[in-house]
Tab-separated table of C-alpha atoms in Angstrom:
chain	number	residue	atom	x	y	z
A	17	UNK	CA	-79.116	31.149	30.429
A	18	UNK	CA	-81.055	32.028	27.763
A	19	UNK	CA	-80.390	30.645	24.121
A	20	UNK	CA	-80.531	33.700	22.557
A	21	UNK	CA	-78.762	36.649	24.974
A	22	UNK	CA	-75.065	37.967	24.011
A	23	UNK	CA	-72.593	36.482	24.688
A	24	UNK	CA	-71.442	39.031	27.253
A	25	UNK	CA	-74.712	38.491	28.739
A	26	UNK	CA	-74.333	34.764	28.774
A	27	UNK	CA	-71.034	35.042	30.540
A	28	UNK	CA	-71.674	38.099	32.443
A	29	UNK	CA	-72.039	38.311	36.065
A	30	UNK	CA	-75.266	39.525	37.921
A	31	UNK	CA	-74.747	43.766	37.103
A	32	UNK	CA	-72.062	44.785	40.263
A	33	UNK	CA	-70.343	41.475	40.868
A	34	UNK	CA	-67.278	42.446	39.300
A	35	UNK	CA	-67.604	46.165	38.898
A	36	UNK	CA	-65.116	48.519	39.910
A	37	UNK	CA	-65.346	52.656	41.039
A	38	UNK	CA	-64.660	55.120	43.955
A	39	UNK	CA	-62.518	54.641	46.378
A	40	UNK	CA	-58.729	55.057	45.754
A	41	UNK	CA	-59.132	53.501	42.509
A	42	UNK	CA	-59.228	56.244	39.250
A	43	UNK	CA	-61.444	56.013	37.035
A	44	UNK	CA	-60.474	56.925	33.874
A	45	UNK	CA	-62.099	59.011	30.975
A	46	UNK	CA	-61.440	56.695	27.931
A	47	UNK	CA	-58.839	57.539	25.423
A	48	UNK	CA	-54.966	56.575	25.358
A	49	UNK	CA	-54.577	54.269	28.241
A	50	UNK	CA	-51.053	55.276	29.204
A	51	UNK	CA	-49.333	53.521	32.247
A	52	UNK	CA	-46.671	54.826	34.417
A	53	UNK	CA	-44.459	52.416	36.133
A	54	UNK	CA	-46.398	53.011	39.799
A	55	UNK	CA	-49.605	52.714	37.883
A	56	UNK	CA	-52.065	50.191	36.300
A	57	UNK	CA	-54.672	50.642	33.542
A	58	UNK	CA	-57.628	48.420	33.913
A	59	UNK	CA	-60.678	48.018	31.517
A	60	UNK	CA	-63.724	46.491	32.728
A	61	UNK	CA	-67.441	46.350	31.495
A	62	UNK	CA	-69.126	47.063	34.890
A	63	UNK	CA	-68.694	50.025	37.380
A	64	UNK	CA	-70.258	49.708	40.423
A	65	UNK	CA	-69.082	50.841	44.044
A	66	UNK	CA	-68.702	48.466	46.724
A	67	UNK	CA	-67.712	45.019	44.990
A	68	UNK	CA	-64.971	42.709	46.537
A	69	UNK	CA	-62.860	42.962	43.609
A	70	UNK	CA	-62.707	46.817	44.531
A	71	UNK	CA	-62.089	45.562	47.784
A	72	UNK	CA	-59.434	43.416	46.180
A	73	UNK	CA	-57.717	45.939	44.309
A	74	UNK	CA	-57.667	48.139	46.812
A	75	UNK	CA	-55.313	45.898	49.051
A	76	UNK	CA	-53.295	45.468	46.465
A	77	UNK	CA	-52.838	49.093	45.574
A	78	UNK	CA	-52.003	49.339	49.558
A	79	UNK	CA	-49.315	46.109	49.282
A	80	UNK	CA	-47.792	47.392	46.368
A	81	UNK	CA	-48.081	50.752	46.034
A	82	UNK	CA	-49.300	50.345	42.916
A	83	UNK	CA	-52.344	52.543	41.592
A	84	UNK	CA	-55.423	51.340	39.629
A	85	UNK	CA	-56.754	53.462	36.817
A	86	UNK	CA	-59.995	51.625	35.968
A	87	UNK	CA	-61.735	52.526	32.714
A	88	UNK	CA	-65.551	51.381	33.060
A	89	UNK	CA	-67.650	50.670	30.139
A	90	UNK	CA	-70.595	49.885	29.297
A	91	UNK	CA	-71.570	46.040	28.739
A	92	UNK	CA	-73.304	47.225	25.854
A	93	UNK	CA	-70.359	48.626	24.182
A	94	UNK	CA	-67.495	47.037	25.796
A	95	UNK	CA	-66.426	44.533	22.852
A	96	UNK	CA	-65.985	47.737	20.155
A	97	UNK	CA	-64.033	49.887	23.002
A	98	UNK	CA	-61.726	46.713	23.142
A	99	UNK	CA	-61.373	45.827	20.040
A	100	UNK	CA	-60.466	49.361	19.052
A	101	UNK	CA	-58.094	50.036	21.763
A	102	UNK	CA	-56.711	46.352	20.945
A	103	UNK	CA	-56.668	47.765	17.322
A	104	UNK	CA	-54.883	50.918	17.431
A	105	UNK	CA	-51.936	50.114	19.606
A	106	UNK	CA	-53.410	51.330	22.844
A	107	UNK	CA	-54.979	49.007	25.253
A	108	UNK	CA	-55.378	49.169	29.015
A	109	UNK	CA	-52.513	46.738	30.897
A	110	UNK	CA	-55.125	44.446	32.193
A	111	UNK	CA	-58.369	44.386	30.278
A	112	UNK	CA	-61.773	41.909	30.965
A	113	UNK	CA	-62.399	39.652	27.895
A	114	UNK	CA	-65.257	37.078	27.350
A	115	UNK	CA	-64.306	34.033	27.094
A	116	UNK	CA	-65.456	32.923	23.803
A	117	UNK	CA	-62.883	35.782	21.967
A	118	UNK	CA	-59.631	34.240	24.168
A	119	UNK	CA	-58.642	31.969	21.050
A	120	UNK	CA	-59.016	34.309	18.624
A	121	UNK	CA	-57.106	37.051	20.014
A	122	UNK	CA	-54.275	34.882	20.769
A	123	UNK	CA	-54.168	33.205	17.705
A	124	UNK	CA	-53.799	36.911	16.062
A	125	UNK	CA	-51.017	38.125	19.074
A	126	UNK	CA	-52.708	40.553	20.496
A	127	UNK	CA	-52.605	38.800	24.243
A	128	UNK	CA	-49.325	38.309	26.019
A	129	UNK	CA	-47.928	34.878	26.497
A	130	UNK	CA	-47.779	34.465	30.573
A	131	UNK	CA	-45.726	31.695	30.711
A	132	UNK	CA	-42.496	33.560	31.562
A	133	UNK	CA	-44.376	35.389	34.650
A	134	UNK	CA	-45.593	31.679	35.707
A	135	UNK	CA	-42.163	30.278	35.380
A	136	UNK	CA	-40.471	33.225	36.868
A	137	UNK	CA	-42.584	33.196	39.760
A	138	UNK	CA	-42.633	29.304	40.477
A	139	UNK	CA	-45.478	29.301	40.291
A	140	UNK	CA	-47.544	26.284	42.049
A	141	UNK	CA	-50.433	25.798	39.457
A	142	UNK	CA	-51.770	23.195	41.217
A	143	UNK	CA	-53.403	25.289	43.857
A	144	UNK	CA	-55.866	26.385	41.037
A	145	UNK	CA	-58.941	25.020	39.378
A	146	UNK	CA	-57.187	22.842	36.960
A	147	UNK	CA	-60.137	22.613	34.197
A	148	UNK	CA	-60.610	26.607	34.934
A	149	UNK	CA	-56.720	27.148	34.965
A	150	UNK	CA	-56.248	25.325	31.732
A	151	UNK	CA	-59.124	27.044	29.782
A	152	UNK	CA	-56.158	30.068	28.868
A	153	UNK	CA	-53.591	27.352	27.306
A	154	UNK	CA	-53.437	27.475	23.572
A	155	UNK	CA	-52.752	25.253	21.047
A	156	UNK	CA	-48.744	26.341	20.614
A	157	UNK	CA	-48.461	26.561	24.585
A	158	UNK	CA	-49.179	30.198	25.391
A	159	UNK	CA	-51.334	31.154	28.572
A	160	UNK	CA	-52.824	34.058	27.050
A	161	UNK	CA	-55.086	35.001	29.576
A	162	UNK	CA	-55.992	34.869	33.543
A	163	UNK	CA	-58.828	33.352	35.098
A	164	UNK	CA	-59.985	34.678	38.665
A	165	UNK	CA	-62.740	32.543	38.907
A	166	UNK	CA	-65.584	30.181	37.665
A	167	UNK	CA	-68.969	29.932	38.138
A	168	UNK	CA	-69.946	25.949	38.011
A	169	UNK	CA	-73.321	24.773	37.259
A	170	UNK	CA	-75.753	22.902	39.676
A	171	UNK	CA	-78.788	21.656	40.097
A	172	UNK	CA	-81.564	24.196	42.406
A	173	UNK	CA	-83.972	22.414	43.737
A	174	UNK	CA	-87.258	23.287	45.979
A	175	UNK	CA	-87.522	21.339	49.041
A	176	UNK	CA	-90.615	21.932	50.129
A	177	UNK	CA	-91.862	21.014	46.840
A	178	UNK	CA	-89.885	17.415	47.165
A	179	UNK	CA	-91.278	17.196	50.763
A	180	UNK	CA	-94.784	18.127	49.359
A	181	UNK	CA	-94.906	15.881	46.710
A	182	UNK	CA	-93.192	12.726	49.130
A	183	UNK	CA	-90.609	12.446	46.715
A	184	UNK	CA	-86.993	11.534	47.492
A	185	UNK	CA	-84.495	14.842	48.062
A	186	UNK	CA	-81.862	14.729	45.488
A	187	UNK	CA	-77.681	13.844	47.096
A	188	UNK	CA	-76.121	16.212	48.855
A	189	UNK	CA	-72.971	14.512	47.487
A	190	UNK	CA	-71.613	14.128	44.263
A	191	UNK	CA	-72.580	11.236	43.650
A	192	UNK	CA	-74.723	9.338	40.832
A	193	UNK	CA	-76.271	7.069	43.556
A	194	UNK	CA	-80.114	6.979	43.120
A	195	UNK	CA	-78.940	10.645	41.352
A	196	UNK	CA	-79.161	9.215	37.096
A	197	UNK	CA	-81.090	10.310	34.003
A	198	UNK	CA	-83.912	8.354	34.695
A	199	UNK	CA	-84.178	9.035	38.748
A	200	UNK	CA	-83.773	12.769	37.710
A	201	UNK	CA	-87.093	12.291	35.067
A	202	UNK	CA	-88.803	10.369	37.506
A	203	UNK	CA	-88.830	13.075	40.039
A	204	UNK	CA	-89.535	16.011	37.912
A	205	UNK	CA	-92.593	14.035	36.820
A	206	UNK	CA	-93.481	13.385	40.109
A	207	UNK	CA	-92.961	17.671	41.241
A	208	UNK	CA	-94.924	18.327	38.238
A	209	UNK	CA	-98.620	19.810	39.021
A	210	UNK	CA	-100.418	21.285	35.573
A	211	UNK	CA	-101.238	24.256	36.065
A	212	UNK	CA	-99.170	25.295	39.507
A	213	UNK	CA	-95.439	23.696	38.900
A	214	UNK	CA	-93.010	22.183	36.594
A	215	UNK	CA	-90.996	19.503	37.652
A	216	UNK	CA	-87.404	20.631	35.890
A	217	UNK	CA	-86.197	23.192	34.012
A	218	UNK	CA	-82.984	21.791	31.674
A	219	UNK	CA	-82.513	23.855	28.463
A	220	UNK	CA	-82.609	27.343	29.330
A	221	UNK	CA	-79.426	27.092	30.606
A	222	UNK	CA	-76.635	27.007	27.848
A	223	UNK	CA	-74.298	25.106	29.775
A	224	UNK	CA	-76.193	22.135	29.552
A	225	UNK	CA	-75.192	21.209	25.812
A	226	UNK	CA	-71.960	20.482	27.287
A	227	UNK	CA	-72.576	19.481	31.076
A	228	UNK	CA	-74.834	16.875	29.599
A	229	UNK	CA	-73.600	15.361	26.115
A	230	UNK	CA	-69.988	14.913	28.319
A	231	UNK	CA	-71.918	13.149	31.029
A	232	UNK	CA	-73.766	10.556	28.423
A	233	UNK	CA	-70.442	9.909	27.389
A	234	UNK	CA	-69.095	12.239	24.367
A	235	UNK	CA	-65.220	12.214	24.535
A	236	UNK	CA	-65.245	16.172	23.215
A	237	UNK	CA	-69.252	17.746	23.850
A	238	UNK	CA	-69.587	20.532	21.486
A	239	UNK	CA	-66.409	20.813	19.487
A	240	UNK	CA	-63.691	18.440	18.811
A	241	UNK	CA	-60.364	18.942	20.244
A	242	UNK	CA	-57.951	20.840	18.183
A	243	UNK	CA	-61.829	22.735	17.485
A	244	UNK	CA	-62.769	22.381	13.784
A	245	UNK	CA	-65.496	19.659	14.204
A	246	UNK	CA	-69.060	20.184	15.068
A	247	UNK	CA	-68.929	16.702	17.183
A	248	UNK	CA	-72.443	17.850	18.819
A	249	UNK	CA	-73.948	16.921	15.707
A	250	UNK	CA	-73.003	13.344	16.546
A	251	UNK	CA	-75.335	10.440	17.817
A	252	UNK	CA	-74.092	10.814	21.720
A	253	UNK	CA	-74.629	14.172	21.769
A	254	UNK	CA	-77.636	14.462	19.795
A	255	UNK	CA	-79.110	11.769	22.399
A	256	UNK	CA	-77.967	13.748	25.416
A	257	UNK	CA	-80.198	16.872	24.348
A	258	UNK	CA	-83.027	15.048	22.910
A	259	UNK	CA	-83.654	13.557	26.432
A	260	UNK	CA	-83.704	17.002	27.849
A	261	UNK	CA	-85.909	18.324	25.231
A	262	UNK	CA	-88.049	15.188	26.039
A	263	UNK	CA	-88.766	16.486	29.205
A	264	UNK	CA	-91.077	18.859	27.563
A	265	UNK	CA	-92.164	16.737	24.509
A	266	UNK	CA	-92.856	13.805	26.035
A	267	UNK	CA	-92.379	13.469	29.764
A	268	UNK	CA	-94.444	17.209	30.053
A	269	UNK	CA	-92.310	17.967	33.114
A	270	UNK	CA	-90.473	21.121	31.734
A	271	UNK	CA	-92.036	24.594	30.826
A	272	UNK	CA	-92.610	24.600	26.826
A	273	UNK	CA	-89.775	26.636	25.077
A	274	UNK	CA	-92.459	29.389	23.652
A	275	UNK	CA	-92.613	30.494	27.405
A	276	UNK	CA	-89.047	31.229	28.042
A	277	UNK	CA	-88.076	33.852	26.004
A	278	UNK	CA	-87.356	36.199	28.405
A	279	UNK	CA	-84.207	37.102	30.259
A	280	UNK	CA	-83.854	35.621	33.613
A	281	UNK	CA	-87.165	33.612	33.163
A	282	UNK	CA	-85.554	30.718	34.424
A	283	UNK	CA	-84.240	32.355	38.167
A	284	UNK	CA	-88.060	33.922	38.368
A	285	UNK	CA	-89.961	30.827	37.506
A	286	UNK	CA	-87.901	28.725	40.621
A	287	UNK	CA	-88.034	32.288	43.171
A	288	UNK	CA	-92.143	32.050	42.301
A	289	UNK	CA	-92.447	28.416	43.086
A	290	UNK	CA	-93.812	27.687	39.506
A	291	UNK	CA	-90.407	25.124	38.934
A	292	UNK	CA	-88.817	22.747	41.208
A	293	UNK	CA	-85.577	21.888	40.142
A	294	UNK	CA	-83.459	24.026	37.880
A	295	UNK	CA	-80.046	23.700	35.816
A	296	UNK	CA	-78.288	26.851	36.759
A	297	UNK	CA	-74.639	28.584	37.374
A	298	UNK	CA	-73.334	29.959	40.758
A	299	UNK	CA	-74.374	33.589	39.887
A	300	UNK	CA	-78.527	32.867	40.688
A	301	UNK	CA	-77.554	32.336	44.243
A	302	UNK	CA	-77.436	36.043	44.940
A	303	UNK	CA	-81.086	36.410	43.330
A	304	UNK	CA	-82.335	33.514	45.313
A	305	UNK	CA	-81.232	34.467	48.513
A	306	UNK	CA	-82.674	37.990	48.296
A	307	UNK	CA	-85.819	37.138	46.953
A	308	UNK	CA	-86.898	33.464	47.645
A	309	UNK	CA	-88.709	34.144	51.389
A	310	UNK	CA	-91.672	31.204	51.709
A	311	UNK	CA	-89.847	28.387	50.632
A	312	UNK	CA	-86.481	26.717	51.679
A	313	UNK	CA	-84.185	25.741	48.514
A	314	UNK	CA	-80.915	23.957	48.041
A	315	UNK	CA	-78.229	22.752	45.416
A	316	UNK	CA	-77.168	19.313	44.596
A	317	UNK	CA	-74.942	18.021	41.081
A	318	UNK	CA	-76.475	17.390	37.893
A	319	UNK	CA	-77.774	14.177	37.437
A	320	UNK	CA	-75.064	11.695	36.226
A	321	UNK	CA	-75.427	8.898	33.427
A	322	UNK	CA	-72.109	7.765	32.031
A	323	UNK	CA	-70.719	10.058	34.285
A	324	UNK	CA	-71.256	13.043	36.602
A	325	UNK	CA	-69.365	16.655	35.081
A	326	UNK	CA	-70.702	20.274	35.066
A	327	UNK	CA	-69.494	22.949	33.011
A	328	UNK	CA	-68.643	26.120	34.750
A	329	UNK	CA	-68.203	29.594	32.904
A	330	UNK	CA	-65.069	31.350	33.705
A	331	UNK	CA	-64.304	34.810	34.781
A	332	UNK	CA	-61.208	35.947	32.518
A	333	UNK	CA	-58.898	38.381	32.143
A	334	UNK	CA	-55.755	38.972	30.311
A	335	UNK	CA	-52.535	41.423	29.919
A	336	UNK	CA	-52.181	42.798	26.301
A	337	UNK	CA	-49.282	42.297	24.231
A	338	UNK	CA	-49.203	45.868	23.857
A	339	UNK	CA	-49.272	46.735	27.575
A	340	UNK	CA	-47.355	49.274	29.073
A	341	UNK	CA	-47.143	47.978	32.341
A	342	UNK	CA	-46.916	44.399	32.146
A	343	UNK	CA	-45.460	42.849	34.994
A	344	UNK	CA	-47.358	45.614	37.712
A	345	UNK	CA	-50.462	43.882	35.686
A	346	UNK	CA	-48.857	40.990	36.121
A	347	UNK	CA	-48.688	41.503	39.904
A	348	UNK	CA	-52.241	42.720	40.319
A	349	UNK	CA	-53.498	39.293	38.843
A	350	UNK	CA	-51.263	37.304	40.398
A	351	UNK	CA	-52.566	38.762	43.894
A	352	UNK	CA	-56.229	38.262	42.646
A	353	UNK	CA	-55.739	34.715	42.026
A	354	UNK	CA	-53.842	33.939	45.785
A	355	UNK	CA	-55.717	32.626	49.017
A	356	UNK	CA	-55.292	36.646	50.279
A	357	UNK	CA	-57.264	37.599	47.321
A	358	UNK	CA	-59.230	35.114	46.979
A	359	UNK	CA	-60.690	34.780	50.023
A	360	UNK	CA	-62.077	38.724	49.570
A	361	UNK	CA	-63.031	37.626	46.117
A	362	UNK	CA	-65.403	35.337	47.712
A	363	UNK	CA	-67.262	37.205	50.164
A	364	UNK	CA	-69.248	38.367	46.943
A	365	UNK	CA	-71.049	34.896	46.751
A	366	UNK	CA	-71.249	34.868	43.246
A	367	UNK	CA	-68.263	32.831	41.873
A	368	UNK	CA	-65.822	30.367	43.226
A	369	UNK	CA	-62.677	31.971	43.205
A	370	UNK	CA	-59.666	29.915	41.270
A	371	UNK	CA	-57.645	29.110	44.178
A	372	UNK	CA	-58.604	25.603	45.477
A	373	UNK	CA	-57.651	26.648	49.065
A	374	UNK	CA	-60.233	29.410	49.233
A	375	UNK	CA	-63.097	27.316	47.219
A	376	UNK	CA	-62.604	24.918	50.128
A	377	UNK	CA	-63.899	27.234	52.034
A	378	UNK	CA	-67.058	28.037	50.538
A	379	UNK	CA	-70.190	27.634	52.218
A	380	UNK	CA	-68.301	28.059	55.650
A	381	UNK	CA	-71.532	29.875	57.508
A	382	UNK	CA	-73.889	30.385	55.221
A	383	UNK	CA	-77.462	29.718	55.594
A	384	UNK	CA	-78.785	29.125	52.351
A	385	UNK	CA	-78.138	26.971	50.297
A	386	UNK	CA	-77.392	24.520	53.110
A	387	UNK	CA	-75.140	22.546	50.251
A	388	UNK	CA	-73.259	26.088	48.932
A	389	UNK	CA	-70.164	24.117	49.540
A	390	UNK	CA	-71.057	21.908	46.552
A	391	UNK	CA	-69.959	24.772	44.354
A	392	UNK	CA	-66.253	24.120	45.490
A	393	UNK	CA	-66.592	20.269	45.240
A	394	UNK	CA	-67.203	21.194	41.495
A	395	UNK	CA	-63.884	22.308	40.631
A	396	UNK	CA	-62.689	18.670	40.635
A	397	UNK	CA	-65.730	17.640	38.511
A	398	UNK	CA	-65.446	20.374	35.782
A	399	UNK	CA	-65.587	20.169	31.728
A	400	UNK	CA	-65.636	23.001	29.615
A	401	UNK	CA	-66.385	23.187	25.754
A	402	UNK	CA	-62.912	22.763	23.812
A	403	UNK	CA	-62.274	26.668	22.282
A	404	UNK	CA	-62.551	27.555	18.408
A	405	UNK	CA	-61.698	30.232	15.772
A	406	UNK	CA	-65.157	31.384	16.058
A	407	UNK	CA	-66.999	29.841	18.010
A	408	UNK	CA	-69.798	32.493	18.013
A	409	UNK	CA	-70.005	32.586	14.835
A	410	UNK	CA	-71.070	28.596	15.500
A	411	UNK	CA	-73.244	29.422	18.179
A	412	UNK	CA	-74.936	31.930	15.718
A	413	UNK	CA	-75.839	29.243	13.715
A	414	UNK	CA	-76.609	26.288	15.684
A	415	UNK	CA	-78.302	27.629	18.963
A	416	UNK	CA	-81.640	29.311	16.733
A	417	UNK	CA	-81.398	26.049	14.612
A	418	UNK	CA	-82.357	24.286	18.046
A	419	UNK	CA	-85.538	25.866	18.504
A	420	UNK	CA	-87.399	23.709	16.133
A	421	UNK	CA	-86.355	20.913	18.198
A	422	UNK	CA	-87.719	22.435	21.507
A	423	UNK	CA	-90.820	23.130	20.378
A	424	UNK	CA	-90.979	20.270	19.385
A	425	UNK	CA	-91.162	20.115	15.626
A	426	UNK	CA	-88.228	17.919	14.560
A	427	UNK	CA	-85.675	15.801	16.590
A	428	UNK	CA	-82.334	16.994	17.734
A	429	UNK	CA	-80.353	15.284	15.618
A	430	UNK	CA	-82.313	16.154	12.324
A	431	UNK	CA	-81.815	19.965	13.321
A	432	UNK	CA	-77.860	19.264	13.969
A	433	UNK	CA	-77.169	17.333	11.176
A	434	UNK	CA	-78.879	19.799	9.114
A	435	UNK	CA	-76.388	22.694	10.049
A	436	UNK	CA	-73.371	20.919	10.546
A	437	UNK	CA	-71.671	21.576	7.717
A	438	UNK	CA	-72.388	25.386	7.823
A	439	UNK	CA	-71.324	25.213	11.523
A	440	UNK	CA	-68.080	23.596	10.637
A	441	UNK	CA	-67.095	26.478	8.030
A	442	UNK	CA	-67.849	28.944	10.794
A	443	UNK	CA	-65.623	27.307	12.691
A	444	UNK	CA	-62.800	27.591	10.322
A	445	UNK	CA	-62.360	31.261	11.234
């Protein structure tokens, strides 16, 4: 998605995909977020009537019981309300949180350690996304946090444009057969027409600084393991993202970076034709179903090179340390990360739910994309940026440091180098 959005934005789902109102659930007026023992506080940043997780929740609340006070706020202003209630003692038992703040939080104790429910429970971890599953394991040990879902990253591609153009239809495996680097540049040379259509469309999306330094072969992508080092700075990495930033300064296949500063640019530019293949997560399908009509379109993995990975952004939430009804909100997530849950969780066609048993599932009658099922197929093919102290703070600085490169006014490596040591002491915290 685009470079320079929030990072709620980034990870956000299309508005509605996750939002919760009406029905039997409460919503709730802000304030103390008390919890009685037959009740469950829940903080969100979308409100919408209609969703499958309010479908979700509401069979729960029916299993157990159990009701659901949800407290909507606005995306805008969600990360203050939770930092404050995190702040003053008072948070919601279950409580969305982006991704990039899990380490943090955890590192200062505000998130309870779920280990004990896991354990208690016997848990059978293996029935989940193991790269998604892992992503709320800590440094010390602690699961801090409780991911539903993930949202992997694929490659869209218009097949009327390949057919047009008599150019070979990317795998509808995973597979790097005929499917590398240089077939990938070949083709989008090939779909490109000045004037009327790009050929690819790489860099918008932000998942491909890791998706594609991993896949030229960098043991770590972004950050370094126990995440202190800037390792994208290095000569791998710096490679991987000069060759997609070739693909507008040299190979003139890819839409020039001055004309994609807009939100959603990316989805638009494939739904109008004016792009043929596109780097994108799980979440466009939605878009592209309801408003791609003259041309059929499919999905196939990223092009391969040392190997063949895609990152996938994860849908997280967590229990606070503060809670007052931990193990209901224990319960609740628990139930939204089974095969009962999951498979309602999935008839919003946004995300691939955690549980490996539904994800094999999806796709089952759809009509579009033909190769939806390849979204499941990722979760065995996954990689995910190791976390960080801050790594926003990083992002801050490196991401607008990149645009000199995509316009094409120094190399990749020049710009990385040049901010790596500021980017490190970001990422000391």
């Amino acid at each position: 998605m685009n470079q320079t959005a929030s990072a709620v934005s980034r990870r956000a789902f299309v508005a509605g995909t996750l939002g919760l109102a009406g029905g039997s659930l409460v919503s709730g007026c802000g304030g103390k977020a008390s919890s009685s023992s037959d009740e469950v506080t829940f903080l969100n940043w979308d409100t919408l009537k209609g969703t499958p997780l309010e479908k979700a929740i509401r069979a729960w609340e029916k299993k157990s019981g159990t009701k659901v006070v949800v407290q909507p706020t606005p995306t805008a202003d969600y990360d203050t309300k939770m930092r404050t209630l995190l702040a003053g003692g008072q948070p919601p038992d279950i409580m969305r949180i982006n991704d990039d703040f899990v380490r943090g939080f955890s590192a200062r104790g505000a998130l309870l350690d779920l280990n004990k429910y896991i354990r208690k429970d016997k848990l059978d971890v293996t029935a989940y996304a193991k790269e998604s599953f892992e992503f709320a394991r800590q440094p010390n040990g602690q699961h801090t946090a409780w991911v539903l879902g993930y949202q992997p990253r694929l490659m869209f591609y218009n097949v009327d444009a390949f057919k047009e153009a008599n150019v070979e239809l990317p795998p509808t495996t995973w597979t790097m057969d005929g499917w590398k680097w240089d077939d990938f540049a070949d083709r989008a040379k090939k779909l490109t027409v000045p004037g009327k259509r790009w050929g690819a469309l790489v860099y918008y999306d932000t998942g491909y600084e890791q998706t594609f330094t991993i896949n030229h072969g960098s043991p770590t992508g972004i950050f370094s393991d126990d995440g202190t080092k800037f390792t994208l700075a290095g000569s791998t990495e710096s490679e991987a993202l000069q060759w997609a930033t070739d693909l507008t300064c040299k190979e003139k296949a890819q839409p020039p970076w001055s004309q994609l500063q807009q939100d959603g640019i990316d989805n638009q530019l494939f739904a109008q034709g004016k792009v043929a293949m596109y780097f994108a997560t799980f979440g466009a399908v939605p878009y592209l179903r309801s408003t791609i009509k003259d041309f059929t379109w499919d999905v196939a993995p990223p092009p391969g090179d040392v190997q063949q990975r895609t990152e996938s952004s994860v849908i997280v939430f967590t229990i606070p340390k503060a809670a007052k009804n931990p193990d209901k909100a224990w319960e609740l997530l628990k139930f939204l990360a089974s095969e009962e849950g999951g498979k309602i969780l999935l008839e919003g066609g946004q995300f691939t739910p955690i549980n490996n048993a539904v994800a094999a599932q999806l796709g089952a009658g759809d009509k579009s994309p033909a190769h939806l099922n390849l979204f499941g197929v990722a979760a065995k093919h996954l990689t995910a940026p190791n976390q960080t102290k801050n790594t926003l703070g990083a992002r801050d600085l490196y991401r607008p440091a990149l645009d000199d490169a995509y316009n094409c006014e120094k190399p990749v490596r020049d710009v990385l180098t040049g901010v790596k040591a500021q980017v490190e002491k970001a990422l000391q915290g």
